[in-house]
PDB file of C-alpha atoms in Angstrom:
ATOM      1  CA  UNK A   1     130.487  83.207  97.808  1.00  0.00           C
ATOM      2  CA  UNK A   2     129.719  84.711  94.386  1.00  0.00           C
ATOM      3  CA  UNK A   3     130.994  88.211  93.679  1.00  0.00           C
ATOM      4  CA  UNK A   4     128.470  90.503  91.974  1.00  0.00           C
ATOM      5  CA  UNK A   5     129.430  91.559  88.476  1.00  0.00           C
ATOM      6  CA  UNK A   6     128.458  94.788  86.700  1.00  0.00           C
ATOM      7  CA  UNK A   7     124.775  95.624  87.264  1.00  0.00           C
ATOM      8  CA  UNK A   8     124.398  92.727  89.700  1.00  0.00           C
ATOM      9  CA  UNK A   9     123.178  92.751  93.295  1.00  0.00           C
ATOM     10  CA  UNK A  10     124.072  90.125  95.875  1.00  0.00           C
ATOM     11  CA  UNK A  11     121.207  89.322  98.242  1.00  0.00           C
ATOM     12  CA  UNK A  12     121.107  87.562 101.590  1.00  0.00           C
ATOM     13  CA  UNK A  13     117.846  85.665 101.131  1.00  0.00           C
ATOM     14  CA  UNK A  14     115.255  85.767 103.912  1.00  0.00           C
ATOM     15  CA  UNK A  15     112.266  84.256 102.067  1.00  0.00           C
ATOM     16  CA  UNK A  16     111.563  82.666  98.694  1.00  0.00           C
ATOM     17  CA  UNK A  17     108.405  82.438  96.635  1.00  0.00           C
ATOM     18  CA  UNK A  18     107.327  79.134  95.077  1.00  0.00           C
ATOM     19  CA  UNK A  19     105.192  79.300  91.947  1.00  0.00           C
ATOM     20  CA  UNK A  20     104.029  77.400  88.896  1.00  0.00           C
ATOM     21  CA  UNK A  21     106.971  78.556  86.804  1.00  0.00           C
ATOM     22  CA  UNK A  22     109.326  76.757  89.189  1.00  0.00           C
ATOM     23  CA  UNK A  23     107.387  73.513  88.794  1.00  0.00           C
ATOM     24  CA  UNK A  24     107.362  73.836  85.008  1.00  0.00           C
ATOM     25  CA  UNK A  25     111.103  74.596  85.025  1.00  0.00           C
ATOM     26  CA  UNK A  26     111.826  71.472  87.078  1.00  0.00           C
ATOM     27  CA  UNK A  27     109.859  69.348  84.590  1.00  0.00           C
ATOM     28  CA  UNK A  28     111.247  71.002  81.423  1.00  0.00           C
ATOM     29  CA  UNK A  29     107.865  72.445  80.470  1.00  0.00           C
ATOM     30  CA  UNK A  30     108.758  76.102  80.759  1.00  0.00           C
ATOM     31  CA  UNK A  31     109.415  78.632  77.978  1.00  0.00           C
ATOM     32  CA  UNK A  32     113.108  77.744  78.132  1.00  0.00           C
ATOM     33  CA  UNK A  33     114.837  74.466  78.972  1.00  0.00           C
ATOM     34  CA  UNK A  34     117.403  74.128  81.763  1.00  0.00           C
ATOM     35  CA  UNK A  35     121.077  74.131  80.848  1.00  0.00           C
ATOM     36  CA  UNK A  36     122.796  72.095  83.549  1.00  0.00           C
ATOM     37  CA  UNK A  37     124.031  72.785  86.125  1.00  0.00           C
ATOM     38  CA  UNK A  38     120.941  74.919  86.711  1.00  0.00           C
ATOM     39  CA  UNK A  39     119.488  76.807  89.629  1.00  0.00           C
ATOM     40  CA  UNK A  40     115.849  77.192  90.583  1.00  0.00           C
ATOM     41  CA  UNK A  41     113.530  79.978  91.621  1.00  0.00           C
ATOM     42  CA  UNK A  42     112.273  83.357  90.421  1.00  0.00           C
ATOM     43  CA  UNK A  43     111.155  85.048  93.648  1.00  0.00           C
ATOM     44  CA  UNK A  44     112.917  86.053  96.835  1.00  0.00           C
ATOM     45  CA  UNK A  45     113.208  88.826  99.380  1.00  0.00           C
ATOM     46  CA  UNK A  46     116.115  89.728 101.573  1.00  0.00           C
ATOM     47  CA  UNK A  47     118.902  92.194 102.307  1.00  0.00           C
ATOM     48  CA  UNK A  48     121.454  93.576  99.883  1.00  0.00           C
ATOM     49  CA  UNK A  49     124.793  92.046 100.808  1.00  0.00           C
ATOM     50  CA  UNK A  50     126.969  93.576  98.086  1.00  0.00           C
ATOM     51  CA  UNK A  51     126.613  95.449  94.818  1.00  0.00           C
ATOM     52  CA  UNK A  52     128.553  95.255  91.576  1.00  0.00           C
ATOM     53  CA  UNK A  53     129.989  97.923  89.343  1.00  0.00           C
ATOM     54  CA  UNK A  54     127.554 100.491  87.933  1.00  0.00           C
ATOM     55  CA  UNK A  55     124.806  99.660  90.444  1.00  0.00           C
ATOM     56  CA  UNK A  56     123.463 103.030  91.572  1.00  0.00           C
ATOM     57  CA  UNK A  57     120.007 102.375  93.034  1.00  0.00           C
ATOM     58  CA  UNK A  58     120.930  99.961  95.822  1.00  0.00           C
ATOM     59  CA  UNK A  59     123.290  99.878  98.773  1.00  0.00           C
ATOM     60  CA  UNK A  60     124.363  97.274 101.308  1.00  0.00           C
ATOM     61  CA  UNK A  61     121.605  96.771 103.870  1.00  0.00           C
ATOM     62  CA  UNK A  62     118.675  97.696 101.606  1.00  0.00           C
ATOM     63  CA  UNK A  63     115.577  95.527 101.947  1.00  0.00           C
ATOM     64  CA  UNK A  64     114.699  94.251  98.484  1.00  0.00           C
ATOM     65  CA  UNK A  65     112.817  91.618  96.508  1.00  0.00           C
ATOM     66  CA  UNK A  66     113.226  90.215  93.002  1.00  0.00           C
ATOM     67  CA  UNK A  67     110.945  90.578  90.004  1.00  0.00           C
ATOM     68  CA  UNK A  68     110.714  87.513  87.706  1.00  0.00           C
ATOM     69  CA  UNK A  69     112.384  89.306  84.794  1.00  0.00           C
ATOM     70  CA  UNK A  70     115.459  87.220  83.996  1.00  0.00           C
ATOM     71  CA  UNK A  71     116.471  83.893  82.493  1.00  0.00           C
ATOM     72  CA  UNK A  72     116.526  81.017  84.965  1.00  0.00           C
ATOM     73  CA  UNK A  73     119.621  79.801  83.138  1.00  0.00           C
ATOM     74  CA  UNK A  74     121.444  82.924  84.319  1.00  0.00           C
ATOM     75  CA  UNK A  75     120.017  83.631  87.778  1.00  0.00           C
ATOM     76  CA  UNK A  76     118.050  81.832  90.485  1.00  0.00           C
ATOM     77  CA  UNK A  77     116.697  82.626  93.940  1.00  0.00           C
ATOM     78  CA  UNK A  78     116.748  79.339  95.895  1.00  0.00           C
ATOM     79  CA  UNK A  79     119.793  79.875  98.058  1.00  0.00           C
ATOM     80  CA  UNK A  80     121.142  81.601 101.153  1.00  0.00           C
ATOM     81  CA  UNK A  81     123.159  84.077  99.080  1.00  0.00           C
ATOM     82  CA  UNK A  82     122.152  84.774  95.469  1.00  0.00           C
ATOM     83  CA  UNK A  83     122.950  87.166  92.653  1.00  0.00           C
ATOM     84  CA  UNK A  84     120.298  89.084  90.726  1.00  0.00           C
ATOM     85  CA  UNK A  85     120.429  91.602  87.878  1.00  0.00           C
ATOM     86  CA  UNK A  86     119.767  95.090  89.190  1.00  0.00           C
ATOM     87  CA  UNK A  87     116.933  95.630  86.682  1.00  0.00           C
ATOM     88  CA  UNK A  88     115.013  92.846  88.427  1.00  0.00           C
ATOM     89  CA  UNK A  89     115.551  94.063  92.004  1.00  0.00           C
ATOM     90  CA  UNK A  90     113.206  96.470  93.788  1.00  0.00           C
ATOM     91  CA  UNK A  91     112.978  97.982  97.242  1.00  0.00           C
ATOM     92  CA  UNK A  92     109.796  97.175  99.105  1.00  0.00           C
ATOM     93  CA  UNK A  93     108.008  99.123 101.835  1.00  0.00           C
ATOM     94  CA  UNK A  94     108.494  98.294 105.490  1.00  0.00           C
ATOM     95  CA  UNK A  95     104.815  97.360 105.692  1.00  0.00           C
ATOM     96  CA  UNK A  96     105.633  94.130 103.833  1.00  0.00           C
ATOM     97  CA  UNK A  97     107.237  91.166 105.550  1.00  0.00           C
ATOM     98  CA  UNK A  98     109.930  89.229 103.720  1.00  0.00           C
ATOM     99  CA  UNK A  99     107.434  86.429 103.006  1.00  0.00           C
ATOM    100  CA  UNK A 100     104.872  88.875 101.615  1.00  0.00           C
ATOM    101  CA  UNK A 101     107.422  90.631  99.447  1.00  0.00           C
ATOM    102  CA  UNK A 102     108.611  87.303  98.015  1.00  0.00           C
ATOM    103  CA  UNK A 103     105.070  86.264  97.114  1.00  0.00           C
ATOM    104  CA  UNK A 104     103.527  89.179  95.223  1.00  0.00           C
ATOM    105  CA  UNK A 105     105.565  89.861  92.104  1.00  0.00           C
ATOM    106  CA  UNK A 106     104.870  86.776  89.989  1.00  0.00           C
ATOM    107  CA  UNK A 107     101.124  86.836  90.622  1.00  0.00           C
ATOM    108  CA  UNK A 108     100.556  90.538  90.039  1.00  0.00           C
ATOM    109  CA  UNK A 109     102.947  90.988  87.108  1.00  0.00           C
ATOM    110  CA  UNK A 110     101.402  88.002  85.328  1.00  0.00           C
ATOM    111  CA  UNK A 111      97.913  89.466  85.642  1.00  0.00           C
ATOM    112  CA  UNK A 112      98.983  93.076  85.026  1.00  0.00           C
ATOM    113  CA  UNK A 113     100.911  92.203  81.884  1.00  0.00           C
ATOM    114  CA  UNK A 114      97.890  90.587  80.269  1.00  0.00           C
ATOM    115  CA  UNK A 115      94.989  92.656  81.550  1.00  0.00           C
ATOM    116  CA  UNK A 116      96.483  96.155  81.648  1.00  0.00           C
ATOM    117  CA  UNK A 117      99.672  96.293  79.606  1.00  0.00           C
ATOM    118  CA  UNK A 118      98.335  94.203  76.701  1.00  0.00           C
ATOM    119  CA  UNK A 119      94.513  94.085  76.794  1.00  0.00           C
ATOM    120  CA  UNK A 120      94.117  97.537  78.370  1.00  0.00           C
ATOM    121  CA  UNK A 121      90.836  96.564  80.033  1.00  0.00           C
ATOM    122  CA  UNK A 122      88.501  99.419  80.848  1.00  0.00           C
ATOM    123  CA  UNK A 123      85.277 100.263  82.633  1.00  0.00           C
ATOM    124  CA  UNK A 124      82.274  98.485  81.197  1.00  0.00           C
ATOM    125  CA  UNK A 125      84.273  95.473  79.998  1.00  0.00           C
ATOM    126  CA  UNK A 126      84.094  91.930  81.394  1.00  0.00           C
ATOM    127  CA  UNK A 127      87.037  89.667  82.230  1.00  0.00           C
ATOM    128  CA  UNK A 128      86.621  85.890  82.678  1.00  0.00           C
ATOM    129  CA  UNK A 129      89.065  84.505  85.271  1.00  0.00           C
ATOM    130  CA  UNK A 130      89.253  80.673  85.464  1.00  0.00           C
ATOM    131  CA  UNK A 131      90.907  79.124  88.541  1.00  0.00           C
ATOM    132  CA  UNK A 132      90.023  82.394  90.228  1.00  0.00           C
ATOM    133  CA  UNK A 133      91.006  81.236  93.718  1.00  0.00           C
ATOM    134  CA  UNK A 134      94.638  80.748  92.660  1.00  0.00           C
ATOM    135  CA  UNK A 135      97.184  83.410  93.564  1.00  0.00           C
ATOM    136  CA  UNK A 136      97.272  84.848  90.037  1.00  0.00           C
ATOM    137  CA  UNK A 137      93.491  84.569  89.802  1.00  0.00           C
ATOM    138  CA  UNK A 138      93.068  86.629  92.962  1.00  0.00           C
ATOM    139  CA  UNK A 139      95.521  89.195  91.618  1.00  0.00           C
ATOM    140  CA  UNK A 140      93.574  89.321  88.346  1.00  0.00           C
ATOM    141  CA  UNK A 141      90.353  90.045  90.238  1.00  0.00           C
ATOM    142  CA  UNK A 142      91.998  92.983  92.015  1.00  0.00           C
ATOM    143  CA  UNK A 143      93.592  94.350  88.851  1.00  0.00           C
ATOM    144  CA  UNK A 144      90.372  94.061  86.809  1.00  0.00           C
ATOM    145  CA  UNK A 145      88.504  95.949  89.529  1.00  0.00           C
ATOM    146  CA  UNK A 146      91.232  98.579  89.737  1.00  0.00           C
ATOM    147  CA  UNK A 147      90.967  99.129  85.967  1.00  0.00           C
ATOM    148  CA  UNK A 148      87.186  99.511  86.259  1.00  0.00           C
ATOM    149  CA  UNK A 149      86.389  96.237  84.469  1.00  0.00           C
ATOM    150  CA  UNK A 150      84.036  93.563  85.817  1.00  0.00           C
ATOM    151  CA  UNK A 151      85.673  90.257  86.867  1.00  0.00           C
ATOM    152  CA  UNK A 152      83.750  87.021  86.321  1.00  0.00           C
ATOM    153  CA  UNK A 153      85.418  84.401  88.519  1.00  0.00           C
ATOM    154  CA  UNK A 154      85.278  80.725  87.540  1.00  0.00           C
ATOM    155  CA  UNK A 155      85.614  77.959  90.097  1.00  0.00           C
ATOM    156  CA  UNK A 156      84.658  74.301  89.917  1.00  0.00           C
ATOM    157  CA  UNK A 157      82.115  74.210  92.750  1.00  0.00           C
ATOM    158  CA  UNK A 158      80.222  76.680  94.899  1.00  0.00           C
ATOM    159  CA  UNK A 159      82.461  76.015  97.916  1.00  0.00           C
ATOM    160  CA  UNK A 160      84.605  79.090  97.186  1.00  0.00           C
ATOM    161  CA  UNK A 161      81.820  81.353  95.956  1.00  0.00           C
ATOM    162  CA  UNK A 162      81.634  83.434  99.143  1.00  0.00           C
ATOM    163  CA  UNK A 163      85.396  83.853  99.390  1.00  0.00           C
ATOM    164  CA  UNK A 164      85.674  84.926  95.757  1.00  0.00           C
ATOM    165  CA  UNK A 165      82.966  87.539  96.218  1.00  0.00           C
ATOM    166  CA  UNK A 166      84.841  88.777  99.285  1.00  0.00           C
ATOM    167  CA  UNK A 167      88.013  88.942  97.171  1.00  0.00           C
ATOM    168  CA  UNK A 168      86.263  91.300  94.767  1.00  0.00           C
ATOM    169  CA  UNK A 169      84.680  89.085  92.113  1.00  0.00           C
ATOM    170  CA  UNK A 170      81.492  90.720  90.826  1.00  0.00           C
ATOM    171  CA  UNK A 171      80.197  87.371  89.543  1.00  0.00           C
ATOM    172  CA  UNK A 172      81.142  83.772  90.365  1.00  0.00           C
ATOM    173  CA  UNK A 173      80.328  80.798  88.107  1.00  0.00           C
ATOM    174  CA  UNK A 174      80.692  77.226  89.414  1.00  0.00           C
ATOM    175  CA  UNK A 175      81.638  75.408  86.225  1.00  0.00           C
ATOM    176  CA  UNK A 176      80.729  71.901  87.439  1.00  0.00           C
ATOM    177  CA  UNK A 177      77.287  73.078  88.506  1.00  0.00           C
ATOM    178  CA  UNK A 178      76.426  75.709  85.906  1.00  0.00           C
ATOM    179  CA  UNK A 179      76.645  76.183  82.143  1.00  0.00           C
ATOM    180  CA  UNK A 180      79.590  78.568  82.021  1.00  0.00           C
ATOM    181  CA  UNK A 181      78.924  79.955  78.555  1.00  0.00           C
ATOM    182  CA  UNK A 182      75.244  80.532  79.281  1.00  0.00           C
ATOM    183  CA  UNK A 183      76.056  82.253  82.563  1.00  0.00           C
ATOM    184  CA  UNK A 184      78.624  84.556  80.985  1.00  0.00           C
ATOM    185  CA  UNK A 185      76.151  85.473  78.251  1.00  0.00           C
ATOM    186  CA  UNK A 186      73.497  86.161  80.867  1.00  0.00           C
ATOM    187  CA  UNK A 187      75.865  88.361  82.887  1.00  0.00           C
ATOM    188  CA  UNK A 188      77.001  90.281  79.794  1.00  0.00           C
ATOM    189  CA  UNK A 189      73.504  90.624  78.301  1.00  0.00           C
ATOM    190  CA  UNK A 190      74.409  88.332  75.434  1.00  0.00           C
ATOM    191  CA  UNK A 191      77.543  90.198  74.368  1.00  0.00           C
ATOM    192  CA  UNK A 192      80.204  87.980  75.931  1.00  0.00           C
ATOM    193  CA  UNK A 193      83.370  89.023  77.747  1.00  0.00           C
ATOM    194  CA  UNK A 194      86.208  90.838  75.998  1.00  0.00           C
ATOM    195  CA  UNK A 195      88.998  89.011  77.838  1.00  0.00           C
ATOM    196  CA  UNK A 196      89.542  85.495  79.189  1.00  0.00           C
ATOM    197  CA  UNK A 197      92.609  85.032  81.395  1.00  0.00           C
ATOM    198  CA  UNK A 198      93.141  81.283  81.673  1.00  0.00           C
ATOM    199  CA  UNK A 199      95.832  79.208  83.450  1.00  0.00           C
ATOM    200  CA  UNK A 200      94.250  75.861  82.552  1.00  0.00           C
ATOM    201  CA  UNK A 201      93.708  75.286  78.824  1.00  0.00           C
ATOM    202  CA  UNK A 202      92.686  71.743  77.966  1.00  0.00           C
ATOM    203  CA  UNK A 203      89.272  70.509  76.890  1.00  0.00           C
ATOM    204  CA  UNK A 204      87.335  73.430  78.376  1.00  0.00           C
ATOM    205  CA  UNK A 205      89.283  76.083  76.501  1.00  0.00           C
ATOM    206  CA  UNK A 206      86.832  76.171  73.534  1.00  0.00           C
ATOM    207  CA  UNK A 207      84.083  77.108  75.998  1.00  0.00           C
ATOM    208  CA  UNK A 208      86.042  80.211  76.961  1.00  0.00           C
ATOM    209  CA  UNK A 209      86.296  81.154  73.292  1.00  0.00           C
ATOM    210  CA  UNK A 210      82.539  80.695  72.965  1.00  0.00           C
ATOM    211  CA  UNK A 211      81.990  83.030  75.936  1.00  0.00           C
ATOM    212  CA  UNK A 212      83.965  85.886  74.368  1.00  0.00           C
ATOM    213  CA  UNK A 213      82.594  88.812  72.434  1.00  0.00           C
ATOM    214  CA  UNK A 214      83.553  89.510  68.836  1.00  0.00           C
ATOM    215  CA  UNK A 215      87.272  90.404  68.689  1.00  0.00           C
ATOM    216  CA  UNK A 216      87.683  89.053  72.234  1.00  0.00           C
ATOM    217  CA  UNK A 217      91.095  88.084  73.591  1.00  0.00           C
ATOM    218  CA  UNK A 218      92.045  84.801  75.309  1.00  0.00           C
ATOM    219  CA  UNK A 219      95.278  84.449  77.281  1.00  0.00           C
ATOM    220  CA  UNK A 220      96.812  81.173  78.448  1.00  0.00           C
ATOM    221  CA  UNK A 221      99.522  81.661  81.042  1.00  0.00           C
ATOM    222  CA  UNK A 222      99.820  78.511  83.137  1.00  0.00           C
ATOM    223  CA  UNK A 223      99.100  75.497  80.936  1.00  0.00           C
ATOM    224  CA  UNK A 224      97.848  73.450  83.900  1.00  0.00           C
ATOM    225  CA  UNK A 225      96.118  70.856  81.707  1.00  0.00           C
ATOM    226  CA  UNK A 226      98.428  70.974  78.727  1.00  0.00           C
ATOM    227  CA  UNK A 227     100.827  68.279  77.619  1.00  0.00           C
ATOM    228  CA  UNK A 228     104.266  68.614  76.081  1.00  0.00           C
ATOM    229  CA  UNK A 229     102.602  68.536  72.629  1.00  0.00           C
ATOM    230  CA  UNK A 230     100.774  71.742  73.559  1.00  0.00           C
ATOM    231  CA  UNK A 231     103.851  73.788  74.465  1.00  0.00           C
ATOM    232  CA  UNK A 232     103.235  76.205  71.591  1.00  0.00           C
ATOM    233  CA  UNK A 233     100.111  77.430  73.425  1.00  0.00           C
ATOM    234  CA  UNK A 234     102.109  79.100  76.183  1.00  0.00           C
TER     235      UNK A 234
END
């Protein structure tokens, strides 16, 4: 049983989140390489079991979840009892189940960091969201709408068109059935979108660049189609 050190919280885990970062970590394709022996996992929710020195915001019995804001070589969440740095632990409302609390941080922080914190999207601007039916894609749709921007969701076929509209996408483009660049230009009256938020990369990435306005911004956050030679793109 690990004892929490200064600014550490010990958590009895009730649910874990599984995300793309975990898969990339397992395959040594993440932003840092594992130093063995290594743990696994960014996301969890549970009950505070113990607190270390200088921890002031949490007490034994608190219901908490972790934010993916630490090195996986120092902390991990796949376990019955885990340690986490107190800066990456938050209390969550009773309206959330443990499973829900373990699933939201990676998706929403990833989208928020790019669209709001960095790009500062605003009303009247367009955001292209490839793989829009993914968890981060759905979060990006919500965040773009919340900021007043217009989300353009990309999906391969029309099968998910209705669901993406229901999720808040103002426009949906089926990339295997439609000319994506032409559709984005039509939607934006020929100006292009200011932001593309892409987890894929690969051969279609130049099309996203072509669909952007002058001084547009393209983010790659998942590298789903990238190889080891493309690691610098992350």
